Amino acid sequence: MKSRLLPVLLLMLLFISCQQKPVDYLKETKADKDARMEWWREARFGMFIHWGLYAVPAGEWKGQTNHAEWIRESAQIPLEEYDKFVGQFNPVKFNADDWVRMAKNAGMKYIVITSKHHDGFGLFDSKQTDFDVMSTPFKRDILKELSKACEKQGMTFCFYHSIMDWHNPDYLPRRSWETTRSTKGADFNRYRSYLKAQLKELLTHYGKLGVLWFDGEWENTWTSEYGKDLYNYVRNLQPDIIINNRVTVGRSGMAGMTQDSEFAGDFGTPEQEIPATGIPGADWESCMTMNDHWGYNKNDKNFKTTEQILRMLADIASKGGNYLLNIGPTADGVFPQESIDRLQEIGAWMKTNGESIYSTQASPFKNLPWGRCTQKKMTGGTRLYLHVLDWPADQNLMVPGLGNKPIRAYLLSDTNQEELPMTVESGGIAIQVPYKAPDAINSVIAVDIEGDPAVYDAPEITAIAGIFIDQTEVAIKKNETLSEIRYTLDGTVPTSLSTVYTSPLKVTETITITAACFKDGRAMTGNTSLTVNKVIPVSGRQVPQAKPGLLFNLYRGDWDKVPDYNGLNPNLSGIATDFSLANKASDEKFSIDYQGFINIPADGIYTLSLNSDDGSKLYIVEKLVIDNDGLHGPATKSADLALGKGLHSIRISFFEKSGGNNLELLWKTGNGKSEQVPKESFFYYR
Ligand code: FHN
């Protein structure tokens, strides 16, 4: 008996030892991550596809036409009502090869499609639920067909998968209006197992995937620990897969960049926006709709032009980011014609100029007056790609601050690569270009230079504010390598004979300072200019009957920007002593309009800053002075105002859609620190 057991025991021990212990990929080395990210960093351009049951109503519900993939939530459609779309989803015109071909011909290198959006519906044959495409009249595994088409055409296939799930009974929280849908028996850990089980299906039955693009991570039931666990779970199924930063809870609103390396995720995900500057050393991808909706909305004809899209692509690439451009297919299974047209035009430009996008790195210049720049390492030097959006009428294109020896320059669209004349000038390199721009949207000039780019940035001119009442001070920050700064005060370009800057300038009248860095009598950088204006402060008022606080009206509703209050009836009105009503974390889908006065303690230049999530607007004396409107995470906008002592009428309009919310008004004068406007500064009178 014993002799028979031994082999079994040995086999069991062998089997157990072969069960690889899960790898903790959060401890991955930089070299391993760089190798894994390489294809993605080179790709630069991908297609996002939001498709599912929501294409059936196509944005419309009971007369409202501004819905899309959120329609079950935004139109408050009960589950049993929404499930009826399953029987109507029959995209008979769907052709995976056509979709992949259109992406490929547009120059896109990867496709990210919604395997499951927030509504919980699967575009694939899942054994975990019947709430998927196999329960529709279509009965075909759409993701399987797209996987095959991508493999056939050499396109990298990727999934968007929502953590939030409005259908699975174990997912919590319920929608705020689903008051009759019981949470009894809901088990979030069982939901996490369901989430993992579906992901395992996606990661084992649809070939090698490029990216798992998580979303819907912001509700309070999902945690960083769950996200890090999910990150490792996915990586252990496909070790080379790339995962975005929405797998955990670290992204800062729409800015997208993970707040701290404590969170997981391989790249940041700014949404509907492009970071003002690149983020050196960070991987990020701006995702954007082509019109105003992710999912198909038949009434939304507000499509970005091809010019806007191509210039965004150049801007993003010049900052070292990727561009994920969205398509929302119809319920028939086709791309909207407006999208098809734009993809074809984008493809035509990419066919000629794709080299200036793929495998490039961020610009070595802080800014260029006529466009953008990307760069690529070449043997013995660097190739700069100058994206000229504003073609020089005088045919003289100045590349400011470039200190390298130029080797050659040519139009990327010129198959003969005929060299363009170049001269080393005061302030940089001048390139003689043809009279007519080769491309009305973005003409690319390739410039080969020796070695790594040596760019001398123009000096930075600073003043406390762009306006002043009596006097101000203007400083010019020296460049780290070029200490000779020369400047003019009449708006002309400084020369080797202009005044040398030695210390901050005291200014008592409106002037324009223009400065550049010089070396051996030659300007080595472009010019920087700053105009400071002398102004008269807006007089304050005395309102003896004014009382402490602000009048407010609160309105319930689902907006994507600050609403027009005309014709709206407030759900609540009263006197607010501060903005706490706007900062109630659990509250969503509302707008508040505050009105009254702000007390200015003394004449001066006040820098007011409005910080909000979502959008907000600030009016002083009925003038819109800060527009921080729109759907966004925490964002601050500021304005410098010359205000006299006394009361000035103020109005702050704010809205919150969903997710985090906050509203703050801060001020500072001079070189002081910006701080919350004290609530004692607010008054009302009615
Ligand atoms: O709620 C989703 C939205 O529907 C869409 O999928 C975008 C695309 O990134 N992500 C979320 C909003 O941030």
XYZ file of C-alpha atoms and ligand atoms in Angstrom:
699
model
C 0.000 0.000 0.000
C 2.713 2.417 1.149
C 4.792 1.815 -1.985
C 1.804 2.818 -4.157
C 1.206 6.047 -2.229
C 4.765 7.339 -2.550
C 4.649 8.175 -6.290
C 1.313 9.945 -5.773
C 2.747 11.962 -2.920
C 5.842 12.805 -4.940
C 3.652 13.892 -7.877
C 1.567 16.066 -5.578
C 4.707 17.680 -4.123
C 6.003 18.235 -7.647
C 2.677 19.756 -8.711
C 2.580 22.059 -5.685
C 6.152 23.192 -6.216
C 5.346 23.894 -9.881
C 2.483 26.235 -8.916
C 4.406 29.435 -9.488
C 4.029 31.828 -6.586
C 2.394 35.003 -7.944
C 4.949 37.635 -8.868
C 4.695 41.060 -7.226
C 5.073 43.233 -10.308
C 4.806 46.362 -8.189
C 8.447 45.725 -7.463
C 9.357 45.622 -11.166
C 12.743 47.140 -12.096
C 12.909 50.275 -14.259
C 14.704 48.306 -16.973
C 11.946 45.700 -17.065
C 9.260 48.390 -17.185
C 11.105 50.269 -19.947
C 11.269 47.076 -22.000
C 7.567 46.405 -21.455
C 6.556 50.021 -22.266
C 8.733 50.342 -25.381
C 6.073 49.496 -28.014
C 3.570 51.803 -26.286
C 5.998 54.715 -26.087
C 6.824 54.277 -29.747
C 3.162 53.943 -30.807
C 2.110 57.450 -29.645
C -1.357 57.141 -31.270
C -4.263 54.769 -30.581
C -7.990 54.331 -31.097
C -10.450 54.273 -28.218
C -13.824 52.580 -28.885
C -16.825 53.016 -26.588
C -19.486 50.558 -27.715
C -22.293 48.684 -26.003
C -26.008 48.637 -25.295
C -26.017 52.427 -24.893
C -25.578 52.702 -28.703
C -29.205 51.526 -29.018
C -30.831 54.655 -27.464
C -27.979 56.645 -29.073
C -28.052 59.352 -26.419
C -31.802 59.940 -26.450
C -34.295 59.109 -23.685
C -37.788 60.520 -23.123
C -37.029 63.596 -25.181
C -33.625 64.293 -23.632
C -30.819 64.058 -26.169
C -27.603 64.657 -24.221
C -26.988 61.123 -22.962
C -24.443 58.531 -24.079
C -22.660 55.646 -22.322
C -23.883 56.962 -18.970
C -27.535 56.902 -20.059
C -28.683 54.324 -17.490
C -27.406 56.673 -14.784
C -28.012 60.064 -16.369
C -31.570 59.173 -17.442
C -32.157 57.076 -14.297
C -33.314 54.052 -16.272
C -34.277 51.175 -13.953
C -32.348 47.928 -14.497
C -35.277 45.966 -15.933
C -35.948 48.808 -18.387
C -32.297 49.045 -19.436
C -31.995 45.269 -19.840
C -34.537 45.504 -22.681
C -31.746 46.941 -24.834
C -30.211 43.442 -24.827
C -32.985 42.292 -27.117
C -32.436 45.278 -29.431
C -28.637 45.128 -29.805
C -28.060 43.579 -33.225
C -25.141 45.318 -35.038
C -25.592 43.462 -38.303
C -23.246 45.841 -40.148
C -20.346 45.170 -37.783
C -17.163 44.136 -39.583
C -14.094 43.742 -37.407
C -11.695 43.834 -40.353
C -13.135 47.163 -41.518
C -12.769 48.714 -38.049
C -9.179 47.573 -37.680
C -8.359 48.687 -41.213
C -9.713 52.190 -40.546
C -7.636 52.450 -37.380
C -4.541 51.196 -39.169
C -5.009 53.503 -42.151
C -5.372 56.411 -39.744
C -1.907 55.636 -38.410
C -3.131 54.267 -35.091
C -1.017 51.518 -33.547
C -3.383 50.133 -30.895
C -7.107 49.803 -30.252
C -8.651 50.029 -26.761
C -12.291 48.841 -26.771
C -14.796 48.635 -23.925
C -15.003 44.983 -22.942
C -17.362 46.188 -20.201
C -18.374 49.764 -19.422
C -20.043 50.948 -16.207
C -23.405 49.435 -17.246
C -21.877 45.981 -16.776
C -22.692 44.682 -20.265
C -19.990 42.484 -21.839
C -19.101 42.725 -25.522
C -17.723 39.190 -25.247
C -18.897 35.660 -24.465
C -18.536 35.479 -20.693
C -19.278 32.358 -18.672
C -19.736 34.588 -15.589
C -22.976 36.219 -16.692
C -25.737 36.233 -19.322
C -25.531 40.041 -19.448
C -23.344 39.933 -22.500
C -23.446 39.995 -26.281
C -24.308 36.290 -26.532
C -27.744 37.100 -25.072
C -28.481 39.577 -27.856
C -29.933 38.732 -31.298
C -26.370 39.210 -32.594
C -24.976 36.211 -30.689
C -21.385 36.765 -31.876
C -18.323 37.331 -29.715
C -17.399 40.804 -30.949
C -14.128 40.912 -29.033
C -13.078 37.565 -30.442
C -13.666 38.832 -33.990
C -11.750 42.032 -33.270
C -8.932 40.043 -31.674
C -8.576 37.992 -34.863
C -8.756 41.070 -37.095
C -6.085 42.840 -35.040
C -3.810 39.822 -35.197
C -4.340 39.591 -38.966
C -3.520 43.275 -39.512
C -0.747 43.687 -36.944
C -2.754 45.974 -34.658
C -2.220 45.780 -30.884
C -5.487 44.829 -29.190
C -6.408 46.280 -25.790
C -9.391 46.379 -23.429
C -11.071 49.103 -21.436
C -12.714 47.427 -18.430
C -14.837 49.265 -15.858
C -14.348 48.469 -12.172
C -17.678 50.139 -11.472
C -20.615 47.897 -12.460
C -24.187 49.132 -12.345
C -25.649 45.700 -13.153
C -23.928 43.107 -10.945
C -25.951 42.833 -7.690
C -22.767 42.475 -5.624
C -21.358 45.800 -6.813
C -21.864 48.652 -4.398
C -22.832 51.419 -4.123
C -26.113 51.371 -5.977
C -26.978 54.448 -8.013
C -28.240 57.155 -5.683
C -31.747 57.081 -7.254
C -32.006 53.241 -7.185
C -33.769 53.440 -3.843
C -35.887 50.359 -4.500
C -33.013 48.126 -5.705
C -32.082 46.178 -2.579
C -28.480 45.880 -1.452
C -29.447 42.887 0.687
C -26.923 40.102 0.290
C -24.571 42.217 -1.814
C -21.023 41.015 -1.258
C -18.307 43.280 -2.666
C -15.632 40.624 -2.285
C -17.789 38.293 -4.367
C -17.980 41.110 -6.925
C -14.170 41.355 -6.913
C -14.032 37.608 -7.662
C -16.516 38.138 -10.515
C -14.394 41.028 -11.826
C -11.294 38.837 -11.736
C -13.085 35.919 -13.358
C -14.165 38.041 -16.302
C -10.689 39.524 -16.591
C -9.253 36.014 -16.614
C -11.535 35.196 -19.548
C -10.358 38.323 -21.362
C -6.697 37.679 -20.566
C -6.700 34.019 -21.579
C -9.109 33.757 -24.527
C -8.389 36.841 -26.653
C -4.712 36.536 -27.433
C -1.817 38.721 -26.324
C -3.158 42.057 -25.158
C -1.347 45.361 -25.166
C -3.138 47.384 -22.490
C -5.769 46.864 -19.821
C -7.359 50.284 -19.481
C -9.243 50.339 -16.166
C -11.833 52.971 -15.334
C -14.643 53.591 -12.844
C -12.300 53.335 -9.894
C -13.485 56.425 -8.032
C -16.345 55.124 -5.869
C -15.683 54.599 -2.176
C -15.908 50.815 -2.334
C -12.739 50.539 -4.418
C -9.404 50.961 -2.649
C -5.754 51.291 -3.495
C -5.157 47.851 -1.982
C -7.808 46.305 -4.257
C -6.187 48.113 -7.164
C -2.693 46.886 -6.403
C -4.038 43.362 -5.982
C -5.824 43.636 -9.346
C -2.698 45.038 -10.988
C -0.706 41.987 -9.938
C -3.568 39.647 -10.792
C -3.650 40.918 -14.370
C 0.123 41.016 -14.764
C 0.414 37.427 -13.523
C -1.937 36.388 -16.319
C -0.162 38.427 -18.992
C 3.176 39.651 -17.548
C 3.938 42.021 -20.431
C 0.572 43.769 -20.428
C 0.464 47.501 -19.661
C -2.076 48.792 -17.125
C -3.205 52.414 -16.708
C -3.276 54.309 -13.415
C -7.044 53.958 -12.985
C -6.569 50.443 -11.607
C -6.122 52.118 -8.221
C -7.447 55.330 -6.761
C -4.416 57.508 -7.317
C -5.260 59.663 -10.292
C -5.909 63.319 -9.555
C -9.138 63.923 -11.369
C -8.942 64.493 -15.080
C -5.324 65.524 -14.831
C -4.827 61.816 -14.692
C -1.407 61.597 -13.265
C -1.023 59.277 -10.342
C -0.493 61.307 -7.203
C 2.100 59.048 -5.702
C 4.151 56.014 -6.585
C 2.327 54.332 -3.708
C -0.432 53.667 -6.240
C -0.188 51.182 -9.138
C -0.492 51.807 -12.858
C 1.962 52.263 -15.702
C 0.767 55.536 -17.211
C -1.236 58.634 -16.368
C -4.607 59.263 -18.028
C -5.444 62.955 -18.538
C -8.916 62.961 -20.059
C -10.262 65.524 -22.539
C -7.175 67.621 -21.838
C -3.489 67.913 -22.642
C -1.078 68.689 -19.778
C 0.310 72.233 -20.105
C 3.797 70.809 -20.180
C 5.143 67.332 -20.590
C 5.923 65.418 -17.417
C 9.565 64.393 -17.784
C 10.070 60.710 -17.029
C 6.346 60.022 -16.736
C 4.299 58.010 -19.210
C 0.912 59.501 -19.965
C -1.841 59.324 -22.547
C -4.480 61.957 -23.255
C -7.806 60.322 -24.131
C -10.331 62.386 -26.027
C -13.685 62.142 -27.707
C -13.959 63.112 -31.371
C -17.209 64.975 -30.625
C -18.648 65.577 -27.125
C -19.574 62.033 -26.165
C -17.708 58.743 -25.664
C -20.649 56.496 -26.523
C -22.662 57.105 -29.708
C -25.015 60.112 -29.540
C -26.928 60.538 -32.783
C -27.569 64.229 -32.109
C -23.970 65.153 -31.305
C -22.531 66.669 -34.464
C -19.899 68.713 -32.630
C -16.946 66.851 -34.090
C -13.415 68.185 -33.732
C -11.944 69.172 -37.092
C -9.108 67.143 -38.561
C -6.932 70.212 -38.037
C -7.738 70.262 -34.321
C -7.066 66.537 -34.005
C -3.758 66.604 -35.873
C -2.536 69.662 -33.975
C -3.464 67.958 -30.691
C -1.516 64.898 -31.812
C 1.566 67.050 -32.502
C 1.130 68.930 -29.205
C 0.809 65.689 -27.213
C 3.777 64.021 -28.948
C 5.868 67.185 -28.438
C 5.241 66.739 -24.704
C 6.132 63.021 -24.764
C 2.577 61.694 -24.450
C 0.246 59.322 -26.316
C -3.056 60.294 -27.909
C -6.045 57.926 -27.534
C -8.759 59.211 -29.864
C -12.278 57.872 -29.364
C -14.873 56.464 -31.750
C -18.460 55.779 -30.653
C -19.910 53.230 -33.118
C -23.660 53.056 -33.874
C -25.996 50.242 -32.835
C -25.766 48.971 -36.435
C -22.042 48.339 -35.889
C -20.552 51.121 -37.999
C -18.438 54.185 -37.242
C -20.236 57.527 -37.666
C -19.450 58.949 -41.091
C -17.941 62.059 -39.509
C -15.438 59.791 -37.723
C -14.671 57.844 -40.887
C -13.966 61.065 -42.783
C -11.601 62.338 -40.092
C -9.778 59.020 -39.810
C -9.099 59.100 -43.548
C -7.778 62.693 -43.438
C -5.655 61.901 -40.378
C -4.288 58.864 -42.176
C -3.267 60.916 -45.194
C -1.205 63.229 -42.960
C 0.261 60.329 -40.976
C 1.251 58.531 -44.184
C 3.554 61.443 -45.033
C 4.523 62.625 -41.551
C 4.116 59.648 -39.201
C 7.899 59.498 -38.753
C 7.632 62.785 -36.816
C 5.255 61.161 -34.291
C 6.220 57.488 -33.900
C 9.166 56.652 -31.616
C 9.816 60.334 -30.938
C 10.664 62.020 -27.658
C 9.457 65.306 -26.203
C 10.615 68.673 -27.528
C 13.919 70.107 -26.228
C 12.362 73.592 -26.436
C 10.172 75.141 -23.732
C 8.063 76.748 -26.426
C 8.204 77.701 -30.074
C 6.321 80.686 -31.496
C 5.259 78.913 -34.679
C 4.472 75.367 -33.548
C 5.833 72.258 -31.863
C 8.900 70.016 -31.997
C 9.529 66.298 -31.531
C 12.907 64.594 -31.680
C 14.547 61.256 -32.394
C 18.082 60.045 -31.679
C 20.054 59.305 -34.860
C 23.568 57.971 -35.373
C 25.936 60.796 -34.428
C 23.223 63.240 -33.570
C 19.558 64.072 -33.364
C 16.752 64.615 -35.845
C 14.407 67.418 -34.848
C 10.931 67.417 -36.358
C 9.634 70.988 -36.514
C 5.818 70.965 -36.651
C 5.191 74.335 -38.279
C 1.595 75.367 -37.662
C 2.136 79.055 -38.471
C 4.118 79.201 -41.709
C 6.443 82.259 -41.936
C 5.222 84.738 -44.567
C 8.805 85.986 -44.975
C 9.981 82.399 -45.634
C 12.425 82.719 -42.744
C 11.792 80.141 -39.993
C 13.746 80.985 -36.840
C 14.571 78.117 -34.478
C 15.289 80.138 -31.312
C 18.051 79.182 -28.896
C 19.360 76.185 -30.844
C 23.076 76.043 -30.145
C 23.937 72.932 -32.179
C 25.752 72.795 -35.496
C 22.982 72.087 -38.013
C 23.765 69.393 -40.584
C 20.753 69.586 -42.921
C 17.103 70.480 -43.071
C 14.409 69.293 -45.459
C 10.642 69.094 -45.772
C 9.462 65.720 -44.492
C 6.906 65.727 -47.308
C 9.711 66.089 -49.898
C 10.583 62.596 -51.059
C 13.780 64.004 -52.619
C 14.737 65.509 -49.251
C 16.020 68.629 -51.024
C 18.062 70.563 -48.454
C 16.690 73.868 -47.165
C 19.255 76.689 -46.720
C 20.167 77.300 -43.064
C 22.149 80.092 -41.416
C 23.356 80.568 -37.840
C 21.820 83.862 -36.787
C 21.598 86.032 -33.734
C 19.302 84.056 -31.423
C 19.295 80.708 -33.158
C 19.168 78.968 -36.546
C 17.292 80.446 -39.499
C 15.838 78.085 -42.130
C 14.802 79.388 -45.543
C 11.505 77.695 -46.414
C 9.343 77.681 -49.567
C 6.720 80.372 -49.949
C 3.824 77.890 -49.668
C 3.423 75.615 -46.661
C 3.378 71.985 -47.855
C 0.498 71.205 -45.474
C -2.205 73.649 -44.389
C -2.568 71.945 -40.992
C 0.973 70.994 -39.963
C 4.079 71.182 -42.177
C 6.994 69.188 -40.788
C 10.625 70.134 -41.343
C 13.293 67.573 -40.432
C 16.478 69.138 -39.066
C 19.522 66.964 -38.407
C 21.935 68.344 -35.816
C 25.181 67.094 -34.317
C 24.953 65.542 -30.851
C 22.133 66.030 -28.352
C 20.102 69.242 -28.632
C 21.779 72.222 -26.936
C 18.949 74.691 -26.423
C 19.370 78.041 -24.740
C 16.016 79.019 -23.318
C 15.044 82.670 -23.570
C 15.271 84.526 -20.243
C 12.196 84.561 -17.999
C 10.769 87.989 -17.201
C 8.723 88.161 -14.003
C 6.627 90.780 -12.252
C 4.352 90.403 -9.228
C 1.429 90.957 -11.596
C 0.852 92.156 -15.138
C -0.803 95.268 -13.705
C 0.135 97.779 -11.021
C -1.308 100.921 -9.435
C 1.674 103.111 -8.494
C 4.831 101.117 -9.121
C 6.066 97.603 -9.572
C 9.293 95.676 -10.029
C 10.304 93.557 -13.006
C 13.003 90.901 -12.731
C 14.722 88.939 -15.498
C 15.822 85.448 -14.493
C 19.268 84.578 -15.703
C 19.696 81.499 -17.879
C 21.847 78.860 -16.191
C 24.573 78.988 -18.845
C 24.187 82.439 -20.407
C 24.544 85.265 -17.934
C 24.629 88.265 -20.323
C 21.058 89.480 -20.630
C 20.284 92.538 -22.725
C 16.898 94.235 -22.883
C 14.857 97.061 -24.377
C 11.879 98.997 -22.964
C 10.204 99.990 -26.224
C 9.197 96.574 -27.543
C 12.104 96.384 -30.009
C 14.370 93.320 -30.301
C 17.484 93.638 -28.095
C 20.865 93.780 -29.835
C 24.473 93.586 -28.655
C 24.221 97.346 -28.072
C 21.130 97.139 -25.820
C 21.232 97.705 -22.061
C 22.732 94.901 -19.986
C 20.439 93.668 -17.243
C 22.040 93.822 -13.818
C 19.178 94.087 -11.294
C 15.350 94.237 -11.073
C 13.778 97.239 -12.780
C 11.550 99.674 -10.860
C 8.586 100.530 -13.097
C 6.164 103.451 -12.654
C 4.600 103.606 -16.119
C 3.177 101.047 -18.573
C 6.093 99.465 -20.463
C 7.090 96.444 -22.530
C 10.366 94.741 -21.598
C 11.995 92.545 -24.255
C 15.061 90.493 -23.347
C 17.429 87.885 -24.769
C 20.621 86.136 -23.631
C 23.865 87.066 -25.341
C 27.330 85.499 -25.643
C 30.324 87.108 -27.345
C 28.111 89.860 -28.677
C 25.599 87.458 -30.267
C 22.075 86.677 -29.155
C 21.993 82.976 -28.308
C 18.288 82.749 -27.475
C 14.964 83.905 -28.749
C 13.367 86.986 -27.181
C 10.967 87.153 -24.262
C 8.619 90.096 -23.779
C 6.451 91.230 -20.885
C 4.165 94.245 -20.744
C 3.210 95.638 -17.324
C 0.258 98.021 -17.289
C -0.356 100.910 -14.910
C -4.075 100.840 -13.959
C -6.631 102.659 -11.795
C -8.307 100.415 -9.189
C -12.055 99.779 -9.474
C -13.684 101.836 -6.718
C -15.303 99.977 -3.839
C -18.783 100.823 -2.522
C -20.133 101.531 0.930
C -23.330 99.504 1.569
C -24.370 100.322 5.120
C -27.274 97.840 5.172
C -25.050 94.939 4.042
C -25.109 91.878 6.340
C -22.547 89.051 6.756
C -22.805 86.130 4.324
C -23.703 85.470 0.682
C -27.080 84.790 -0.891
C -27.193 81.369 -2.543
C -29.504 79.360 -4.780
C -28.974 75.601 -5.071
C -30.252 73.775 -8.148
C -30.463 69.973 -8.638
C -29.541 68.715 -12.105
C -27.035 66.880 -14.280
C -24.819 69.332 -16.122
C -21.454 69.223 -17.875
C -20.913 72.972 -17.262
C -22.277 75.805 -15.135
C -25.951 76.031 -16.193
C -27.812 79.107 -17.388
C -29.979 79.795 -14.338
C -32.588 81.710 -16.301
C -35.794 79.688 -16.205
C -34.491 77.357 -13.475
C -36.194 77.217 -10.075
C -33.813 76.702 -7.149
C -34.322 73.641 -4.975
C -32.919 75.536 -2.001
C -32.141 79.207 -1.270
C -30.649 81.009 1.696
C -27.658 82.792 3.242
C -24.284 81.047 3.214
C -21.482 82.032 5.568
C -19.008 79.870 3.602
C -18.843 77.346 0.725
C -19.466 74.219 2.800
C -22.685 73.451 0.898
C -20.614 73.107 -2.278
C -18.082 70.913 -0.526
C -20.402 68.162 0.738
C -18.396 65.124 -0.462
C -21.400 62.811 -0.811
C -23.452 65.245 -2.858
C -23.539 65.205 -6.655
C -25.446 66.571 -9.647
C -26.116 70.078 -8.405
C -25.200 73.702 -9.019
C -24.928 76.596 -6.568
C -25.043 80.277 -7.435
C -23.599 82.592 -4.746
C -24.139 86.359 -4.908
C -23.256 89.314 -2.697
C -20.233 91.502 -1.979
C -16.573 90.977 -1.133
C -14.958 93.507 1.194
C -11.581 94.772 -0.071
C -9.583 96.069 2.893
C -7.312 98.483 0.955
C -6.545 99.653 -2.579
C -4.301 97.112 -4.258
C -3.633 94.427 -6.840
C -5.393 91.242 -5.710
C -4.646 87.858 -7.236
C -7.919 85.939 -6.864
C -7.816 82.149 -7.340
C -10.880 79.983 -7.892
C -10.342 76.268 -7.186
C -13.148 73.881 -8.053
C -14.174 70.348 -9.078
C -16.200 70.440 -11.302
C -16.596 73.797 -13.051
C -16.984 77.330 -11.655
C -17.091 80.984 -12.671
C -16.185 84.167 -10.763
C -17.744 87.556 -11.510
C -16.562 90.785 -9.868
C -18.754 93.848 -10.463
C -20.744 91.808 -12.986
C -17.608 91.060 -15.062
C -16.516 87.448 -15.611
C -12.964 87.525 -14.267
C -12.276 83.767 -13.874
C -13.781 81.050 -16.066
C -12.910 77.698 -14.507
C -15.916 75.971 -16.040
C -16.269 72.449 -17.438
C -16.039 68.853 -16.317
C -12.719 68.495 -14.533
C -10.981 67.372 -11.415
C -9.654 69.845 -8.848
C -8.380 72.782 -10.925
C -7.439 76.362 -10.087
C -7.603 79.465 -12.240
C -6.451 82.916 -11.158
C -6.810 86.569 -12.153
C -5.049 89.798 -11.127
C -7.469 92.617 -10.280
C -6.881 96.253 -9.279
C -9.508 96.808 -6.574
C -10.205 99.852 -4.396
C -11.029 99.712 -0.682
C -14.699 98.858 0.026
C -17.380 96.412 -1.168
C -17.382 94.964 -4.674
C -20.249 92.839 -5.968
C -19.266 89.207 -6.365
C -20.912 86.155 -7.929
C -19.592 82.586 -7.850
C -21.415 79.968 -9.925
C -20.407 76.345 -9.419
C -21.554 72.870 -10.512
C -20.735 69.288 -9.509
C -21.541 66.287 -11.702
C -20.154 63.239 -9.908
C -17.012 62.019 -8.172
C -15.021 64.424 -5.986
C -16.144 68.013 -5.519
C -14.757 71.192 -4.029
C -15.044 74.975 -4.234
C -12.571 77.494 -2.789
C -11.877 81.186 -3.322
C -8.397 82.371 -2.398
C -6.619 85.729 -2.636
C -3.221 87.293 -2.165
C -1.629 90.705 -2.665
C 1.980 91.435 -3.520
C 4.336 88.596 -2.764
C 2.026 87.278 -0.037
C 0.846 83.670 0.136
C -2.492 82.828 -1.431
C -5.035 81.994 1.261
C -8.764 81.371 1.598
C -10.760 84.588 1.491
C -11.958 84.919 5.107
C -15.721 84.368 5.386
C -15.936 87.703 7.244
C -15.149 89.341 3.882
C -18.501 88.348 2.385
C -21.672 90.434 2.662
C -25.098 90.478 1.110
C -27.869 92.970 0.745
C -31.373 92.388 -0.470
O -17.134 57.510 -16.842
C -16.176 57.243 -17.854
C -16.653 57.726 -19.185
O -17.860 57.113 -19.513
C -15.589 57.383 -20.232
O -15.421 55.974 -20.309
C -14.278 58.059 -19.851
C -13.206 57.674 -20.846
O -11.974 57.703 -20.249
N -13.868 57.620 -18.525
C -14.822 57.851 -17.464
C -14.941 59.312 -17.094
O -13.697 59.741 -16.570
